[in-house]
Coordinates of C-alpha atoms in Angstrom, one line a residue:
M1 CA -14.1 13.9 -21.2
M2 CA -11.0 16.1 -21.1
N3 CA -11.8 17.1 -17.5
N4 CA -11.9 13.5 -16.5
F5 CA -8.6 13.0 -18.3
W6 CA -6.9 15.7 -16.3
V7 CA -8.4 14.4 -13.0
A8 CA -6.7 11.1 -13.8
V9 CA -3.4 12.8 -14.7
G10 CA -3.5 14.8 -11.5
A11 CA -4.0 11.7 -9.5
V12 CA -1.1 9.7 -11.0
V13 CA 1.6 12.1 -12.2
P14 CA 2.6 13.5 -8.8
L15 CA 3.3 10.0 -7.5
F16 CA 5.5 9.0 -10.4
T17 CA 7.3 12.3 -10.5
L18 CA 8.5 11.5 -7.0
L19 CA 9.5 8.0 -8.0
F20 CA 11.4 9.5 -11.0
M21 CA 13.2 11.8 -8.7
G22 CA 14.3 8.8 -6.7
L23 CA 15.6 7.1 -9.9
V24 CA 17.6 10.3 -10.7
I25 CA 19.1 10.1 -7.2
K26 CA 20.1 6.5 -7.9
R27 CA 21.4 7.3 -11.3
L28 CA 23.6 10.2 -10.0
R29 CA 24.6 8.2 -7.0
L30 CA 23.6 10.9 -4.6
M31 CA 23.0 8.4 -1.9
T32 CA 24.8 5.1 -1.1
E33 CA 22.9 1.9 -0.4
T34 CA 23.7 2.3 3.3
E35 CA 22.2 5.8 3.3
L36 CA 19.1 4.6 1.5
E37 CA 18.7 1.8 4.0
H38 CA 19.0 4.2 6.9
T39 CA 16.7 6.8 5.4
N40 CA 14.1 4.1 4.6
R41 CA 14.3 2.9 8.3
M42 CA 13.8 6.5 9.5
V43 CA 10.8 7.0 7.2
F44 CA 9.2 3.8 8.5
K45 CA 9.9 4.3 12.2
L46 CA 9.4 8.0 12.5
F47 CA 7.6 9.5 9.5
F48 CA 4.9 7.0 9.2
F49 CA 4.3 7.2 13.0
C50 CA 3.8 11.0 12.6
M51 CA 1.6 10.7 9.6
M52 CA -0.8 8.2 11.2
F53 CA -0.8 10.1 14.5
Y54 CA -1.4 13.5 12.9
N55 CA -4.0 12.5 10.4
I56 CA -6.1 10.7 13.0
Y57 CA -5.6 13.2 15.8
V58 CA -6.7 16.3 13.9
T59 CA -9.9 14.8 12.5
D60 CA -13.3 14.2 13.9
L61 CA -13.4 10.4 14.5
A62 CA -17.2 10.3 14.6
H63 CA -17.3 11.4 10.9
T64 CA -14.1 9.7 9.8
V65 CA -14.7 6.1 10.9
R66 CA -16.5 4.2 8.1
P67 CA -17.4 0.7 9.4
K68 CA -18.9 -0.5 6.1
L69 CA -15.8 0.7 4.2
M70 CA -13.4 -0.9 6.7
L71 CA -15.3 -4.1 6.7
F72 CA -15.4 -4.3 2.9
G73 CA -11.7 -3.5 2.7
G74 CA -10.7 -6.1 5.2
L75 CA -13.0 -8.9 3.9
G76 CA -11.9 -8.0 0.3
V77 CA -8.2 -8.5 1.2
L78 CA -9.0 -11.9 2.9
A79 CA -11.1 -13.0 -0.1
V80 CA -8.3 -12.1 -2.6
C81 CA -5.7 -14.0 -0.5
F82 CA -8.0 -17.1 -0.3
L83 CA -8.7 -17.1 -4.1
A84 CA -5.0 -16.4 -4.9
T85 CA -3.9 -19.3 -2.7
A86 CA -6.4 -21.7 -4.4
L87 CA -5.4 -20.6 -8.0
V88 CA -1.7 -20.4 -7.4
C89 CA -1.6 -23.9 -5.7
W90 CA -3.6 -25.3 -8.6
G91 CA -1.3 -23.7 -11.3
D92 CA 2.2 -23.9 -9.7
K93 CA 3.7 -26.8 -7.8
D94 CA 6.9 -25.0 -6.6
N95 CA 6.4 -23.8 -3.0
R96 CA 9.0 -21.1 -3.3
H97 CA 7.0 -19.6 -6.2
R98 CA 3.7 -20.1 -4.4
G99 CA 4.5 -17.9 -1.3
A100 CA 5.9 -15.1 -3.4
M101 CA 3.1 -15.2 -5.9
I102 CA 0.2 -15.2 -3.4
Q103 CA 1.7 -12.3 -1.4
A104 CA 2.3 -10.3 -4.6
I105 CA -1.4 -10.7 -5.6
F106 CA -3.1 -9.9 -2.3
R107 CA -0.7 -7.4 -0.7
S108 CA -0.7 -3.9 -2.3
N109 CA 1.4 -0.9 -1.6
F110 CA -1.6 0.9 -0.1
V111 CA 0.5 2.7 2.6
L112 CA 2.5 4.6 0.0
F113 CA 0.0 5.0 -2.8
G114 CA -3.3 5.3 -0.9
I115 CA -2.7 8.6 0.8
P116 CA -1.4 10.5 -2.4
I117 CA -4.1 9.1 -4.7
V118 CA -6.9 10.3 -2.4
G119 CA -5.1 13.5 -1.6
N120 CA -4.4 14.3 -5.2
I121 CA -8.1 13.9 -6.1
F122 CA -9.9 15.2 -3.1
G123 CA -7.3 17.3 -1.2
D124 CA -5.6 17.0 2.1
S125 CA -8.8 17.3 4.0
A126 CA -9.8 13.8 2.9
L127 CA -6.7 12.0 4.1
A128 CA -8.2 10.8 7.4
I129 CA -10.3 8.1 5.6
P130 CA -7.4 6.3 3.8
T131 CA -5.4 6.8 7.0
M132 CA -8.0 4.9 9.0
M133 CA -8.0 2.2 6.3
I134 CA -4.3 1.8 6.8
A135 CA -4.9 0.9 10.5
V136 CA -7.2 -1.9 9.3
I137 CA -5.4 -3.2 6.2
V138 CA -1.8 -3.2 7.5
P139 CA -2.4 -5.7 10.3
I140 CA -4.3 -8.0 7.9
Y141 CA -1.5 -7.8 5.4
N142 CA 1.1 -8.7 8.0
V143 CA -0.7 -11.6 9.5
L144 CA -1.6 -13.1 6.1
A145 CA 1.9 -12.6 4.7
V146 CA 3.5 -14.4 7.6
F147 CA 0.9 -17.2 7.5
I148 CA 1.3 -17.7 3.7
L149 CA 5.1 -17.6 3.7
E150 CA 5.5 -19.9 6.7
T151 CA 3.0 -22.4 5.3
F152 CA 4.9 -22.8 2.0
R153 CA 8.3 -23.1 3.6
G154 CA 7.0 -25.6 6.1
G155 CA 7.4 -23.4 9.2
S156 CA 5.1 -22.7 12.2
F157 CA 2.7 -19.9 12.5
A158 CA 3.1 -18.1 15.9
L159 CA 0.1 -15.8 16.1
G160 CA 1.0 -14.2 19.4
K161 CA 4.4 -13.2 18.2
I162 CA 2.9 -11.8 15.0
L163 CA 0.2 -9.7 16.8
L164 CA 2.9 -8.3 19.2
G165 CA 4.9 -7.3 16.1
I166 CA 1.9 -5.6 14.6
L167 CA 1.3 -3.6 17.8
K168 CA 5.0 -2.5 17.6
N169 CA 4.5 -1.3 14.0
P170 CA 5.0 2.5 14.1
M171 CA 1.9 3.1 12.0
I172 CA -0.3 1.1 14.3
M173 CA 1.3 2.7 17.3
G174 CA 0.7 6.2 15.9
A175 CA -3.0 5.3 15.3
I176 CA -3.5 3.9 18.7
I177 CA -1.9 6.8 20.6
A178 CA -3.9 9.3 18.5
V179 CA -7.2 7.6 19.2
I180 CA -6.4 7.3 22.9
L181 CA -5.5 11.0 23.2
R182 CA -8.7 12.0 21.3
L183 CA -10.8 9.8 23.6
I184 CA -9.4 11.3 26.8
D185 CA -9.5 14.7 25.2
F186 CA -5.8 15.4 25.8
P187 CA -4.6 18.6 24.1
V188 CA -1.3 18.3 22.3
P189 CA 0.4 21.7 22.4
K190 CA 0.0 23.5 19.1
P191 CA 3.7 24.0 18.5
V192 CA 4.3 20.3 19.0
L193 CA 1.4 19.4 16.8
K194 CA 2.6 21.7 14.1
G195 CA 6.0 20.0 14.0
I196 CA 4.4 16.6 13.8
G197 CA 2.2 17.9 11.0
Q198 CA 5.2 19.1 9.0
V199 CA 6.8 15.7 9.3
A200 CA 3.5 14.0 8.4
A201 CA 3.3 16.2 5.2
A202 CA 6.8 15.1 4.2
T203 CA 6.2 11.4 4.7
T204 CA 4.7 10.4 1.3
P205 CA 7.1 12.5 -0.8
V206 CA 10.2 11.3 1.0
A207 CA 9.0 7.6 1.0
L208 CA 8.2 7.7 -2.7
I209 CA 11.6 9.2 -3.5
I210 CA 13.4 6.6 -1.5
L211 CA 11.3 3.9 -3.2
G212 CA 12.4 5.2 -6.6
A213 CA 16.0 5.3 -5.5
S214 CA 15.8 1.7 -4.2
F215 CA 14.6 0.0 -7.3
K216 CA 16.7 -2.9 -8.5
G217 CA 16.0 -4.8 -11.7
G218 CA 16.6 -8.5 -11.8
S219 CA 16.5 -11.4 -14.3
F220 CA 12.9 -12.5 -14.9
H221 CA 13.4 -15.2 -17.6
E222 CA 13.3 -18.1 -15.1
H223 CA 9.9 -17.1 -13.8
L224 CA 8.3 -15.1 -16.6
P225 CA 4.9 -16.9 -16.5
Q226 CA 4.7 -16.4 -12.7
L227 CA 5.6 -12.7 -13.1
V228 CA 3.1 -12.1 -15.8
T229 CA 0.4 -13.8 -13.7
C230 CA 1.2 -11.7 -10.6
V231 CA 1.3 -8.4 -12.5
A232 CA -2.0 -9.1 -14.4
A233 CA -3.7 -10.2 -11.2
R234 CA -2.4 -7.3 -9.0
L235 CA -3.1 -4.5 -11.5
V236 CA -6.1 -5.7 -13.5
L237 CA -8.0 -8.7 -12.2
V238 CA -8.1 -7.9 -8.5
P239 CA -9.3 -4.2 -9.0
A240 CA -11.7 -5.2 -11.7
I241 CA -13.5 -7.7 -9.4
L242 CA -13.3 -5.8 -6.1
L243 CA -14.2 -2.4 -7.5
S244 CA -17.1 -3.8 -9.5
L245 CA -18.4 -5.3 -6.3
A246 CA -17.8 -2.1 -4.4
I247 CA -19.8 -0.1 -7.0
Y248 CA -22.6 -2.6 -6.8
L249 CA -22.7 -2.2 -3.0
G250 CA -23.0 1.5 -3.4
F251 CA -19.5 2.8 -2.6
R252 CA -18.8 6.2 -4.2
D253 CA -16.6 9.3 -4.0
I254 CA -13.8 9.2 -1.4
E255 CA -14.7 5.7 -0.2
L256 CA -14.5 4.2 -3.7
V257 CA -11.2 5.9 -4.5
T258 CA -9.8 4.6 -1.1
L259 CA -10.8 1.1 -2.2
L260 CA -9.2 1.8 -5.6
A261 CA -6.0 2.6 -3.8
V262 CA -6.2 -0.6 -1.7
F263 CA -6.9 -3.0 -4.6
A264 CA -5.3 -1.3 -7.6
S265 CA -1.9 -0.3 -6.1
P266 CA 1.2 -2.2 -7.0
C267 CA 2.8 -4.9 -4.9
A268 CA 4.0 -3.8 -1.4
V269 CA 7.7 -3.1 -1.1
A270 CA 7.8 -5.1 2.1
S271 CA 6.8 -8.2 0.2
F272 CA 10.3 -8.5 -1.2
A273 CA 12.1 -8.3 2.2
M274 CA 9.7 -10.8 3.7
A275 CA 10.1 -13.3 0.8
Q276 CA 13.9 -12.9 1.2
Q277 CA 13.8 -13.6 4.9
M278 CA 11.3 -16.4 4.9
G279 CA 12.7 -18.8 2.2
S280 CA 10.4 -17.7 -0.7
D281 CA 11.5 -16.7 -4.2
A282 CA 13.0 -13.3 -3.5
D283 CA 13.9 -12.7 -7.1
L284 CA 10.3 -13.2 -8.2
A285 CA 9.0 -11.1 -5.3
G286 CA 11.4 -8.3 -6.2
N287 CA 10.4 -8.3 -9.8
C288 CA 6.8 -8.2 -8.9
V289 CA 7.4 -5.0 -6.9
V290 CA 9.4 -3.4 -9.7
Y291 CA 7.1 -4.3 -12.6
T292 CA 3.8 -3.6 -10.9
T293 CA 5.1 -0.3 -9.7
G294 CA 6.2 0.7 -13.1
L295 CA 3.1 -0.5 -14.9
S296 CA 0.8 0.9 -12.3
C297 CA 1.5 4.4 -13.7
L298 CA -0.7 3.3 -16.6
T299 CA -3.2 1.1 -14.9
I300 CA -4.0 3.5 -12.0
F301 CA -4.5 6.3 -14.5
C302 CA -7.0 4.1 -16.5
W303 CA -8.9 3.1 -13.3
V304 CA -9.2 6.7 -12.1
F305 CA -10.2 7.8 -15.6
L306 CA -12.8 5.1 -15.9
L307 CA -14.4 5.8 -12.5
K308 CA -14.4 9.5 -13.1
T309 CA -16.0 9.0 -16.6
L310 CA -18.7 6.8 -15.1
G311 CA -19.5 9.6 -12.6
L312 CA -18.6 7.5 -9.5
F313 CA -16.7 10.3 -7.8

């Protein structure tokens, strides 16, 4: 039992140590808002590109690609989005609330939390599997988020423009280039690959520190019922249902923990910016990010501890 406890601690504490460092940076005012914005843009455009490229390029794709896992992850996200839409539309009549709530429930921060959760438990050699899942999950998140937010503000859904934007996403570009170079057996010079690997290794720590430094609290009294619903659904209901189904279907070890990272991670940081830009309730979206991220320290620990105690990894 104590061994299971320390496995769960080891999976969670490094993540929130980095977030805490970011809060210290914010508290001490070591970076301005402009500097945080620029650093965040650099991490997104360069660091994530390097992480995706390196993790895919240096692995054996034949043993890394898990079609069943990717299919379950993709269909799971679609199912959560569909059910969240039905329930939110039934329970809340305000379209500004609806878009923010649905996005908060189905769209997790898997990009930032998936890699470290798997790495902290299984080591860096296992990172290729969650990296591959990012290449599947991120496009689905982006398409669904735009569709939901446009629908509830009465806008139009331009699929071609969305798909072009996905292809320009640095993470997707990194994955595509890495796969192409592996397929044509193009050797990247070792000194260059080493530099890319060093940037890839720094991606998660830097991104989590910047996330911690970017936290902003807001008033939640006007939408407390909606906030409680989103937090409970994102951190408890969604992982309970999807992980139970995954266990029933036979997912274990790295695959199960990867699905844990997809379905039990807090709300995606990008959901706040998209809600703000597309006429949804940005205050509600921002609070969903803040409170799910803070409370996920406890809930992710509990999920990891439970799965480990049950002997599922």
